[in-house]
Coordinates of C-alpha atoms and ligand atoms in Angstrom, one line a residue:
M197 CA 0.0 0.0 0.0
S198 CA 3.0 2.4 -0.4
P199 CA 2.3 5.4 -2.5
R200 CA 4.8 4.0 -5.0
C201 CA 3.0 0.7 -5.3
Q202 CA -0.3 2.4 -5.7
T203 CA 1.0 4.6 -8.5
Q204 CA 2.4 1.6 -10.3
A205 CA -0.9 -0.2 -9.9
N206 CA -2.8 2.8 -11.2
A207 CA -0.4 3.0 -14.2
L208 CA -1.4 -0.5 -15.1
G209 CA -5.0 0.6 -15.1
A210 CA -6.0 -0.7 -11.6
T211 CA -9.4 0.7 -10.5
A212 CA -9.1 -0.7 -6.9
I213 CA -6.2 -1.4 -4.7
L214 CA -6.5 -3.5 -1.5
P215 CA -4.0 -4.4 1.2
A216 CA -2.8 -8.0 1.1
E217 CA -4.4 -8.8 4.4
T218 CA -7.9 -7.7 3.3
P219 CA -10.5 -10.0 4.8
R220 CA -12.0 -12.4 2.3
A221 CA -15.5 -11.0 2.7
V222 CA -14.3 -7.4 1.9
L223 CA -12.4 -8.7 -1.1
L224 CA -15.4 -10.6 -2.5
D225 CA -17.6 -7.5 -2.0
K226 CA -15.1 -5.4 -4.0
V227 CA -14.9 -8.0 -6.8
D228 CA -18.7 -8.1 -6.8
A229 CA -18.9 -4.3 -7.1
M230 CA -16.3 -4.4 -10.0
L231 CA -18.4 -7.0 -11.9
G232 CA -21.6 -4.9 -11.8
P233 CA -23.7 -3.0 -12.3
G234 CA -21.2 -0.5 -13.9
A235 CA -19.0 -3.1 -15.6
A236 CA -21.9 -5.4 -16.4
N237 CA -23.9 -2.6 -18.0
A238 CA -21.1 -1.1 -19.9
P239 CA -21.5 -1.5 -23.6
A240 CA -18.9 -3.7 -25.3
G241 CA -15.6 -1.8 -25.8
L242 CA -16.4 0.9 -23.3
H243 CA -14.8 -0.9 -20.4
R244 CA -11.7 -1.6 -22.5
R245 CA -11.5 2.1 -23.4
F246 CA -11.9 3.1 -19.7
I247 CA -9.0 0.8 -18.7
A248 CA -6.9 2.3 -21.5
A249 CA -7.6 5.9 -20.5
S250 CA -7.1 5.0 -16.8
A251 CA -3.7 3.3 -17.5
A252 CA -2.6 6.3 -19.7
L253 CA -3.6 8.7 -17.0
G254 CA -1.6 6.6 -14.5
D255 CA 1.4 7.0 -16.7
L256 CA 0.9 10.8 -16.9
L257 CA 0.4 11.4 -13.2
D258 CA 3.3 9.1 -12.3
T259 CA 5.7 11.0 -14.6
A260 CA 4.3 14.4 -13.6
A261 CA 4.9 13.6 -9.9
S262 CA 8.5 12.5 -10.5
G263 CA 9.3 15.5 -12.6
G264 CA 9.8 13.5 -15.8
H265 CA 8.9 14.3 -19.4
L266 CA 5.1 13.8 -19.9
P267 CA 4.7 11.0 -22.5
A268 CA 2.8 12.3 -25.5
S269 CA 1.7 8.7 -26.3
A270 CA -0.1 8.4 -23.0
I271 CA -2.0 11.7 -23.7
D272 CA -2.9 10.6 -27.2
D273 CA -4.0 7.2 -25.9
S274 CA -6.3 8.6 -23.3
V275 CA -7.7 11.3 -25.7
E276 CA -8.4 8.6 -28.3
A277 CA -10.1 6.3 -25.8
L278 CA -12.2 9.2 -24.4
N279 CA -13.3 10.5 -27.8
R280 CA -14.2 7.1 -29.1
A281 CA -16.2 6.5 -25.9
A282 CA -18.0 9.9 -26.4
E283 CA -18.9 8.8 -29.9
G284 CA -20.6 5.8 -28.4
G285 CA -22.8 8.3 -26.7
D286 CA -22.9 6.4 -23.4
L287 CA -21.6 9.0 -20.9
D288 CA -23.6 7.5 -18.1
A289 CA -22.0 4.1 -18.5
W290 CA -18.7 5.9 -18.5
L291 CA -19.6 7.6 -15.2
D292 CA -20.6 4.2 -13.7
L293 CA -17.1 3.0 -14.4
V294 CA -15.5 6.2 -13.0
W295 CA -17.3 5.6 -9.7
Q296 CA -15.6 2.3 -9.3
H297 CA -12.2 4.0 -9.3
D298 CA -10.8 4.1 -5.7
D299 CA -8.5 7.0 -6.2
A300 CA -10.1 10.5 -6.1
T301 CA -7.6 12.2 -8.4
Y302 CA -8.1 9.5 -11.1
Q303 CA -11.9 9.7 -10.6
H304 CA -11.8 13.5 -11.0
C305 CA -9.6 13.4 -14.2
L306 CA -11.5 10.6 -15.8
L307 CA -14.8 12.3 -15.0
V308 CA -13.9 15.8 -16.2
S309 CA -12.3 14.4 -19.4
G310 CA -15.3 12.0 -20.1
L311 CA -17.7 15.0 -19.7
A312 CA -15.5 17.3 -21.8
A313 CA -15.3 14.7 -24.6
A314 CA -19.1 14.2 -24.6
F315 CA -19.6 18.0 -24.5
A316 CA -17.3 18.7 -27.5
H317 CA -19.0 15.9 -29.4
R318 CA -22.4 17.5 -28.6
L319 CA -21.2 20.9 -29.7
G320 CA -20.4 19.3 -33.1
F321 CA -16.7 20.2 -33.0
G322 CA -14.4 18.6 -35.6
E323 CA -11.9 15.9 -34.8
A324 CA -9.0 18.3 -34.2
D325 CA -11.0 20.6 -31.8
R326 CA -12.3 17.6 -30.0
R327 CA -8.8 16.3 -29.5
L328 CA -7.7 19.7 -28.1
I329 CA -10.6 19.9 -25.7
T330 CA -10.3 16.4 -24.4
G331 CA -6.5 16.7 -24.2
A332 CA -6.9 19.9 -22.2
A333 CA -9.4 18.1 -19.8
V334 CA -7.0 15.2 -19.3
L335 CA -4.2 17.6 -18.4
H336 CA -6.3 20.3 -16.6
D337 CA -5.2 19.3 -13.1
I338 CA -1.8 17.9 -13.9
G339 CA -0.3 20.5 -11.5
K340 CA -1.9 18.6 -8.6
A341 CA 0.6 15.8 -9.2
R342 CA 3.1 18.1 -7.5
I343 CA 0.9 19.0 -4.5
P344 CA 1.7 16.9 -1.4
L345 CA -0.5 13.8 -1.2
D346 CA -1.3 14.4 2.5
I347 CA -3.0 17.7 1.5
L348 CA -4.7 16.3 -1.7
R349 CA -6.0 13.2 0.2
K350 CA -6.8 15.0 3.5
P351 CA -10.2 13.8 4.7
G352 CA -12.2 16.7 5.9
K353 CA -11.8 20.5 5.6
L354 CA -8.5 22.1 4.5
S355 CA -6.8 24.9 6.5
A356 CA -6.4 28.3 4.9
E357 CA -2.7 27.5 4.2
E358 CA -3.5 24.1 2.7
H359 CA -6.1 25.7 0.5
E360 CA -3.6 28.3 -0.7
I361 CA -1.2 25.4 -1.6
I362 CA -3.9 23.6 -3.6
R363 CA -4.7 26.9 -5.4
Q364 CA -1.2 26.8 -6.8
H365 CA -2.0 23.9 -9.1
P366 CA -3.0 25.8 -12.2
R367 CA 0.3 27.8 -12.2
I368 CA 2.3 24.7 -11.4
G369 CA 0.7 22.7 -14.2
H370 CA 1.1 25.6 -16.7
E371 CA 4.8 25.9 -15.7
M372 CA 5.3 22.1 -16.2
L373 CA 3.8 22.1 -19.7
T374 CA 5.5 25.3 -20.7
A375 CA 8.9 24.0 -19.6
Q376 CA 8.4 20.7 -21.5
G377 CA 7.1 22.5 -24.6
G378 CA 5.1 21.2 -27.5
F379 CA 1.6 21.8 -26.0
A380 CA -1.1 23.7 -27.9
P381 CA -1.8 27.2 -26.6
M382 CA -5.4 26.2 -25.9
V383 CA -4.2 23.3 -23.7
L384 CA -1.9 25.7 -21.8
A385 CA -4.7 28.2 -21.4
A386 CA -7.1 25.6 -20.0
V387 CA -4.5 24.3 -17.5
L388 CA -3.8 27.9 -16.3
S389 CA -7.3 29.3 -16.4
H390 CA -9.8 26.6 -15.6
H391 CA -10.6 28.2 -12.2
E392 CA -11.3 31.6 -13.7
Y393 CA -14.9 33.0 -13.8
L394 CA -16.4 35.4 -16.3
D395 CA -17.1 38.0 -13.6
G396 CA -13.4 38.2 -12.6
T397 CA -13.8 36.4 -9.2
G398 CA -11.8 33.3 -10.2
Y399 CA -8.0 32.5 -9.9
P400 CA -5.1 32.7 -10.4
Q401 CA -5.3 35.8 -12.6
G402 CA -8.8 37.1 -12.0
L403 CA -9.5 37.1 -15.7
R404 CA -12.8 38.5 -17.1
A405 CA -15.2 37.2 -19.8
G406 CA -13.4 38.6 -22.8
Q407 CA -10.1 37.1 -21.7
I408 CA -11.5 33.6 -21.3
P409 CA -11.7 31.6 -24.5
D410 CA -14.5 29.1 -25.2
P411 CA -12.5 25.9 -24.8
V412 CA -11.5 27.1 -21.3
R413 CA -15.1 27.9 -20.4
I414 CA -16.0 24.4 -21.5
I415 CA -13.4 22.8 -19.2
T416 CA -14.5 25.0 -16.3
I417 CA -18.2 23.9 -16.6
C418 CA -17.2 20.2 -16.7
D419 CA -14.8 20.7 -13.8
I420 CA -17.4 22.3 -11.5
Y421 CA -20.1 19.8 -12.4
A422 CA -17.7 16.9 -11.8
A423 CA -16.7 18.3 -8.4
L424 CA -20.4 18.6 -7.4
I425 CA -21.3 15.0 -8.3
E426 CA -18.1 13.5 -6.9
R427 CA -18.1 11.7 -3.6
R428 CA -16.1 13.6 -1.0
S429 CA -15.4 12.3 2.5
Y430 CA -16.9 15.5 4.0
R431 CA -20.1 15.8 2.0
A432 CA -22.5 13.6 0.0
P433 CA -22.5 13.8 -3.8
K434 CA -25.1 16.0 -5.4
P435 CA -27.6 14.3 -7.7
P436 CA -27.2 15.4 -11.3
E437 CA -30.3 17.7 -11.4
E438 CA -29.2 19.5 -8.3
A439 CA -25.6 19.9 -9.6
Y440 CA -26.9 21.3 -12.9
A441 CA -29.2 23.7 -11.1
I442 CA -26.1 25.1 -9.3
L443 CA -24.3 25.6 -12.6
V444 CA -27.4 27.5 -13.9
G445 CA -27.3 29.6 -10.7
M446 CA -23.7 30.7 -11.5
A447 CA -25.0 32.9 -14.3
E448 CA -22.4 35.7 -13.7
K449 CA -19.5 33.3 -13.6
L450 CA -20.2 30.8 -16.4
D451 CA -21.2 31.0 -20.0
L452 CA -24.9 30.3 -19.9
D453 CA -25.2 29.4 -23.6
L454 CA -22.6 26.7 -23.0
V455 CA -24.3 25.6 -19.7
R456 CA -27.5 25.1 -21.7
V457 CA -25.8 22.8 -24.2
F458 CA -24.1 21.0 -21.3
G459 CA -27.6 20.3 -19.9
E460 CA -28.4 18.5 -23.1
V461 CA -25.3 16.3 -22.6
I462 CA -26.5 15.3 -19.1
V463 CA -30.1 14.7 -20.3
A464 CA -28.8 12.5 -23.2
A465 CA -26.7 10.6 -20.6
S466 CA -29.7 9.8 -18.4
A467 CA -31.9 8.9 -21.4
A468 CA -29.2 6.4 -22.5
R469 CA -29.2 4.9 -19.0
L470 CA -33.0 4.5 -19.0
G471 CA -32.7 2.8 -22.4
R472 CA -30.1 0.5 -21.2
Q473 CA -32.1 -0.4 -18.1
A474 CA -35.2 -1.1 -20.2
E475 CA -33.1 -3.3 -22.5
A476 CA -31.7 -5.2 -19.5
T477 CA -35.2 -5.7 -18.1
T478 CA -36.5 -7.0 -21.4
A479 CA -33.5 -9.3 -21.9
S480 CA -33.8 -10.8 -18.4
G481 CA -37.6 -11.1 -19.0
R482 CA -36.9 -13.0 -22.2
R483 CA -34.5 -15.3 -20.3
T484 CA -37.0 -16.1 -17.6
G485 CA -39.9 -16.1 -20.0
T486 CA -41.8 -13.3 -18.0
A487 CA -41.7 -10.6 -20.6
A488 CA -45.1 -9.2 -21.4
Ligands
FE2_617 FE1 -8.2 22.5 -11.0
FE2_618 FE1 -10.3 19.9 -11.7

């Protein structure tokens, strides 16, 4: 269970890590949870894409933490997996898989990038723009790889000083990518500015509407929504409708035209879930001969 072992396991695409002495009942429960309903309901191929994106992300976070050169192949692999998953249109099945991930940082990155890929697809962007947006989402919090784990994983509320340290992550990420070179200006902008608000109350630069380009606004919306529906140790996750209502209530801070389209992404996701459930019910009815 050392941080090093956990990072290596994550880099192989692990979605759960248990100590060797885990009681058998706990182990079986975990395996049971991994087999369904998320994995069992995931359409063919989606689970494979999820593991590919998760492993690529592991590679990225591991290298980022150790100060190495971020592997372009890992970024490309995860973007490819995410965009193909978005084309399948089953965002909700993707979210089910994300919830099975034990590590909060992975959960958050896979969640934001899954949402951003689906959002870019919904907006009708071409392949090149979708790659940029999804890539920016994958990397948006890369600076957190350099924030001490005891602060990142602290259960409960952060002190003012700890909060200030976490708030450094956009600048740290931006510096990392700039130092390495070769990243699109839009990706750099998203990494630096995804906590900026249109009314100038965000950080780190307090930018205002005209200074925040659309792709950055897209990542910001996905990031806030993701944070609201995530499980945190100190508060319950918000249901999707409530989380979306909060976005709509941030009218001065977010681009409402984009928020509206984002609403369609979420509605489409829950429609797909209902369709899948209906299909599963019909199929099991057929198996047991009880279908009407
Ligand atoms: Fe962030
Ligand atoms: Fe984030």
